[in-house]
CSV table of C-alpha atoms in Angstrom, one decimal:
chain,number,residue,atom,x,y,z
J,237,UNK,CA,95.6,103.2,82.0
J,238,UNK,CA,92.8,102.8,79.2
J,239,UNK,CA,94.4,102.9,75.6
J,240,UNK,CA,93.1,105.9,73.1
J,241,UNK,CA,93.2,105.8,69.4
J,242,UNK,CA,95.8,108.4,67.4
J,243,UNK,CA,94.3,111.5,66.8
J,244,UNK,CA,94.8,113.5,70.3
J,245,UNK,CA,98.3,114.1,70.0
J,246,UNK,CA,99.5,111.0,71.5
J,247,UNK,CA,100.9,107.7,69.3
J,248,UNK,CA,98.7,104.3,69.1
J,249,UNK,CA,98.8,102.9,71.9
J,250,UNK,CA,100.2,105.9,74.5
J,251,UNK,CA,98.0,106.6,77.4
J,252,UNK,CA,96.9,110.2,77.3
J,253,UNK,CA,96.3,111.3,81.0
J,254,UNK,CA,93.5,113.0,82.0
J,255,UNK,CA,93.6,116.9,82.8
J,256,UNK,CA,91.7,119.3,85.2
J,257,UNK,CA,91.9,122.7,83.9
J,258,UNK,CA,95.4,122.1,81.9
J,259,UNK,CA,96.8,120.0,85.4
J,260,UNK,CA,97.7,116.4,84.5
J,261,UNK,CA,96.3,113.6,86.6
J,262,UNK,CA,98.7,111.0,86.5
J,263,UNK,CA,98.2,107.5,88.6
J,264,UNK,CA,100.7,105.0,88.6
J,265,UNK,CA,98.0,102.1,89.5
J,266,UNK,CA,94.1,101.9,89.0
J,267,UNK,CA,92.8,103.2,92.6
J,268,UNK,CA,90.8,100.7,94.9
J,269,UNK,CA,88.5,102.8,96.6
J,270,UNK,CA,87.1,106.6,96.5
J,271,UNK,CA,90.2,107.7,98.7
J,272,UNK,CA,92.9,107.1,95.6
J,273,UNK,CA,91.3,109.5,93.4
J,274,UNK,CA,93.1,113.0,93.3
J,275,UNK,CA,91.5,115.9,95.1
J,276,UNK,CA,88.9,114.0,96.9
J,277,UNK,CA,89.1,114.9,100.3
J,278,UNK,CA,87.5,112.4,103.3
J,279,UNK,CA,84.3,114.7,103.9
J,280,UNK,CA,83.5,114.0,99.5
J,281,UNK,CA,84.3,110.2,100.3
J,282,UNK,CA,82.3,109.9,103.2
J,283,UNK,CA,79.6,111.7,101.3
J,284,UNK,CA,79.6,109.0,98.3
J,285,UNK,CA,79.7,105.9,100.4
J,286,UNK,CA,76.5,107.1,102.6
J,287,UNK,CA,75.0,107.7,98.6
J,288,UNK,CA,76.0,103.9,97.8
J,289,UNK,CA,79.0,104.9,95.4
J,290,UNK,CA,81.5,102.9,96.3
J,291,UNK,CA,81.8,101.1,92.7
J,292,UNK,CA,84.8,103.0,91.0
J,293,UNK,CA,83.4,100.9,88.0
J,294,UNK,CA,79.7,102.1,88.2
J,295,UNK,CA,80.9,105.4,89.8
J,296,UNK,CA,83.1,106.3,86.4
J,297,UNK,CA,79.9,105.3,84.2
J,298,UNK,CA,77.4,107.0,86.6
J,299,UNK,CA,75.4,109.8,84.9
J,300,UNK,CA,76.9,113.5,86.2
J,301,UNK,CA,73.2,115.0,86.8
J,302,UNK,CA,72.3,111.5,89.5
J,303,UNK,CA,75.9,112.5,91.0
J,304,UNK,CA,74.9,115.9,91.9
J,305,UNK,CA,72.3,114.7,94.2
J,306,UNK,CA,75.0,113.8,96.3
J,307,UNK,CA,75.5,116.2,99.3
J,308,UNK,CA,78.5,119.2,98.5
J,309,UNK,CA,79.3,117.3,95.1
J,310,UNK,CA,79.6,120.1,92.7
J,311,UNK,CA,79.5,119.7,89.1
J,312,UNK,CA,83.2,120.5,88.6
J,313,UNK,CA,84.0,117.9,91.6
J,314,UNK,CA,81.9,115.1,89.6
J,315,UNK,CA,82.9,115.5,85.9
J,316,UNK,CA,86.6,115.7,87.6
J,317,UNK,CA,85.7,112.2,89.3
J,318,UNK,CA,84.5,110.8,86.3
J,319,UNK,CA,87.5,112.0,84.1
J,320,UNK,CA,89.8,110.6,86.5
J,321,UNK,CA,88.5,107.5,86.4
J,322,UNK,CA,87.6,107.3,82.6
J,323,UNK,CA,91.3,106.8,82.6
J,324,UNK,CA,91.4,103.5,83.2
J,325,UNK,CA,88.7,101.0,82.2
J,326,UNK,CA,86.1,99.4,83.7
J,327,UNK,CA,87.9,95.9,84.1
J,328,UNK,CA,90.5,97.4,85.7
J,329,UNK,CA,88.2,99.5,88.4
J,330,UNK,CA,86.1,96.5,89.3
J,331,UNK,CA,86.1,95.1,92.9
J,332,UNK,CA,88.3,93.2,93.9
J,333,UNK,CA,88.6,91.1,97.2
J,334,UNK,CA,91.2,93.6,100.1
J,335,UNK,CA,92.4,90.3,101.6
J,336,UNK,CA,93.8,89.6,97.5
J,337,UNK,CA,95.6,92.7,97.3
J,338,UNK,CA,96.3,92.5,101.4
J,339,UNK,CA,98.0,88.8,100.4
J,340,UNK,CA,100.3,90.3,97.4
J,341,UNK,CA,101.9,92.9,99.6
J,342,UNK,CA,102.6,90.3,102.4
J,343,UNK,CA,104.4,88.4,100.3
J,344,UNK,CA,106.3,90.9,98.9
J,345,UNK,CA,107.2,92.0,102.3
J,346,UNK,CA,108.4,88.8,103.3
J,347,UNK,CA,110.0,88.2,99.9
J,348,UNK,CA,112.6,90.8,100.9
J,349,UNK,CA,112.8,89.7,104.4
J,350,UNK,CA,113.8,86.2,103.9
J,351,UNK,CA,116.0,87.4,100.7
J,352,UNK,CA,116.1,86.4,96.6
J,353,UNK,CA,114.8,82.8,97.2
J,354,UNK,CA,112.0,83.3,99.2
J,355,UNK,CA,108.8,81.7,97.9
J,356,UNK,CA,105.9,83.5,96.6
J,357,UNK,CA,103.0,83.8,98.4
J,358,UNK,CA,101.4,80.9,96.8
J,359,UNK,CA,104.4,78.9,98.0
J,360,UNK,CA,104.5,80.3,101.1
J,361,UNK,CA,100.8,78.4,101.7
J,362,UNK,CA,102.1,75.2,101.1
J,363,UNK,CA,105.0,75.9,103.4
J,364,UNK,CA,105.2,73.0,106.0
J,365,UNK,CA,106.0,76.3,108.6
J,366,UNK,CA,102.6,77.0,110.2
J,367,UNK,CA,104.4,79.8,111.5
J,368,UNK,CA,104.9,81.9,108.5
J,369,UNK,CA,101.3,81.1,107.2
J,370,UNK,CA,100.1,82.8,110.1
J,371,UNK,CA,102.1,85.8,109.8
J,372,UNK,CA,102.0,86.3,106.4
J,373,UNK,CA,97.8,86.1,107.5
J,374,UNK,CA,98.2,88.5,110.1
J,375,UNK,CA,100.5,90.3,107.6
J,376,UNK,CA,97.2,90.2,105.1
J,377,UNK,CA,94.9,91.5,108.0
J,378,UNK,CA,97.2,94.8,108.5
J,379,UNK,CA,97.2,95.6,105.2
J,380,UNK,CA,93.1,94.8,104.3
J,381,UNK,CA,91.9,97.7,107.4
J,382,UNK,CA,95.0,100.1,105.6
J,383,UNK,CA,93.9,99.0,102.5
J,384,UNK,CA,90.0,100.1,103.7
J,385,UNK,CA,88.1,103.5,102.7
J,386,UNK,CA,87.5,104.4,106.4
J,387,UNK,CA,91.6,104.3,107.4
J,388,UNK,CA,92.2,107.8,107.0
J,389,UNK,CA,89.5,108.0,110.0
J,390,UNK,CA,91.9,105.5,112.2
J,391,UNK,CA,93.7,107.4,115.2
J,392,UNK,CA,97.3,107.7,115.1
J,393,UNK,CA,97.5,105.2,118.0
J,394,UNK,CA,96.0,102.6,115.9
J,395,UNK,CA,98.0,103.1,112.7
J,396,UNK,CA,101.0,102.9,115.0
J,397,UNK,CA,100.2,99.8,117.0
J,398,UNK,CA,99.2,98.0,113.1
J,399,UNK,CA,102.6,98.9,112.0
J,400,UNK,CA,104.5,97.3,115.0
J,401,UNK,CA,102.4,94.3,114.8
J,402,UNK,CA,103.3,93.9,111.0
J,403,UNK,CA,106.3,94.4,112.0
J,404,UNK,CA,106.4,91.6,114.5
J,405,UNK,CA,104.7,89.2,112.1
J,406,UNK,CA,107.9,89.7,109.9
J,407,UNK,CA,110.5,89.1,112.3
J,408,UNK,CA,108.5,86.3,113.0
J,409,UNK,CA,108.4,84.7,109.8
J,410,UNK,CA,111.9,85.1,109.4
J,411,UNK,CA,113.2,84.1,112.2
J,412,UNK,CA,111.0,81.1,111.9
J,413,UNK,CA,113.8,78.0,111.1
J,414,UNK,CA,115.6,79.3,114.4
J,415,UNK,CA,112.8,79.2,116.9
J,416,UNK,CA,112.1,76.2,119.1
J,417,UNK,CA,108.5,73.7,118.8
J,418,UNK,CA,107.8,75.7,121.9
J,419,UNK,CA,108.1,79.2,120.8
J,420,UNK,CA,106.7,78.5,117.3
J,421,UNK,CA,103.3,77.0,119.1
J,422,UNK,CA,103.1,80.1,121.4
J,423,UNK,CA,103.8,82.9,118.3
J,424,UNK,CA,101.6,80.9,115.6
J,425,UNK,CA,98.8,81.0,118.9
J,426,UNK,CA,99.3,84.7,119.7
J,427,UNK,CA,99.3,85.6,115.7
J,428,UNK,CA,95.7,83.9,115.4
J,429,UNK,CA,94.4,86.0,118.1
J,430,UNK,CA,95.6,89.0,116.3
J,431,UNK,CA,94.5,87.8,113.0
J,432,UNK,CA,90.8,86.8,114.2
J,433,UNK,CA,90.9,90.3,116.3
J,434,UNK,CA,91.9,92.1,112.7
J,435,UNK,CA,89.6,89.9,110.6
J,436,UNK,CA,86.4,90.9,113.2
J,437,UNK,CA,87.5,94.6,113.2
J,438,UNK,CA,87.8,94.4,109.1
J,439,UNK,CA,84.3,93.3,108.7
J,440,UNK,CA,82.7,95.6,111.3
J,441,UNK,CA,82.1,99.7,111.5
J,442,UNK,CA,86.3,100.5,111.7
J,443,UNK,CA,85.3,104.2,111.8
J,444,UNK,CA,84.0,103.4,115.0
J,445,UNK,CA,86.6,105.1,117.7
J,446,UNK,CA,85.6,103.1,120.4
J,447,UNK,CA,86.1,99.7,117.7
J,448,UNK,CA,89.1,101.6,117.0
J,449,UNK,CA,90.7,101.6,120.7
J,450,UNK,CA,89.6,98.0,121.8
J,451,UNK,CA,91.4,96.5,118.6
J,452,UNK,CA,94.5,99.0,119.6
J,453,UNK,CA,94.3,97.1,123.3
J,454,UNK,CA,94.2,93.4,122.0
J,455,UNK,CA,96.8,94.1,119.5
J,456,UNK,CA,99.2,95.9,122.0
J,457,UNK,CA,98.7,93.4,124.6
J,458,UNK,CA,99.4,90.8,122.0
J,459,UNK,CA,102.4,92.5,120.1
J,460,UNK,CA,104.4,92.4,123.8
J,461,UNK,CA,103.4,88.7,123.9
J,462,UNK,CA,105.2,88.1,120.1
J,463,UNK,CA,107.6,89.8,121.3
J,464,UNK,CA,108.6,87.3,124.2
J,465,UNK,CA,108.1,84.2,121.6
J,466,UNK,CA,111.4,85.2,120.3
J,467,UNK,CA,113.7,85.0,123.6
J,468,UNK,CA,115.6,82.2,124.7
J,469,UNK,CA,112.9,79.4,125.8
């Protein structure tokens, strides 16, 4: 959070939270997209990205009046946006790449899979295994469509079948130094089909339902197919 000078009951340097009439808004991180911010339901969101707002950093700068031209955005809604966001500052709020944040959280995933010692994620890409690069990739494609404004829209079936395959890609990875050339070439094949099928459906319409179920087929199909990379050869 932003730092406020002395004066408004807090000590140099203490964060004062912002409050909407007497409640405290408290966020542990800076949000990424419209969806983090407190209160603002998906019909609100959807409303600002079709207005072009989806700039936290412009969005907490943006003049209230120009924010009431947005359809069913009350005052009250907008100066509780802006106060939300005026929490943190505008270095913090500014863009930064999904597959960056998606790549952090693989590695911390795998980092407690494989234990104390595992390398970080930078290590992990100059790890002779090919087959923990790909899964910590397919790992980083998961999280980038959860990590997206539209996947509260995603059908249960989809969030489901994106958790199994993470959850494949792990196993994987850690299973890795025990697998044969054989099953490491078939996994590290299957896991760049799902990575490529992710990385097309992150860069397309994901609210699309029929987008949605097509992905949910590939990935299904492909997550039974991991699945067989790790029996006896």
């Amino acid at each position: 959070m932003s730092r406020r000078p002395n004066g408004n009951g807090a000590e140099d340097g203490q964060a004062i939270a912002p409050t909407v009439d007497g409640e405290e808004l408290i966020s542990a991180a800076p949000p990424r997209a419209l969806s983090d911010i407190p209160g603002l339901g998906p019909i609100r969101v959807r409303a600002l990205q079709k207005a072009g707002w989806t700039d936290l950093s412009a969005l907490r700068s943006a003049d209230v009046n120009t924010l009431l031209t947005v359809p069913g955005l009350s005052e009250i809604k907008a100066r509780h946006i802006q106060q939300y966001l005026a929490s943190f500052t505008p270095d913090e709020l500014s863009p930064r790449p999904p597959l960056e944040d998606a790549m952090q959280l693989g590695g911390a995933i795998l980092s407690r899979a494989l234990g104390p010692d595992a390398p970080v994620v930078g290590e992990l890409a100059a790890a002779p295994s090919q087959l923990v690069q790909r899964a910590t990739r397919a790992m980083g494609e998961v999280v980038t469509a959860l990590l997206s404004p539209d996947a509260p829209q995603f059908r249960s079936r989809l969030l489901r079948i994106l958790g199994q395959l993470a959850q494949a890609a792990e196993s994987l990875a850690t299973d890795a130094p025990h697998l044969s050339d054989e099953q490491r070439s078939r996994a590290i094949r299957r896991l760049r089909r799902a990575g490529k099928a992710l990385s097309e459906f992150n860069d397309s319409a994901m609210s699309d339902r029929k987008a949605q179920g097509r992905l949910a087929d590939v990935l299904e199909e492909l997550i039974g197919k991991l699945a067989e990379c790790r029996l006896s050869s």
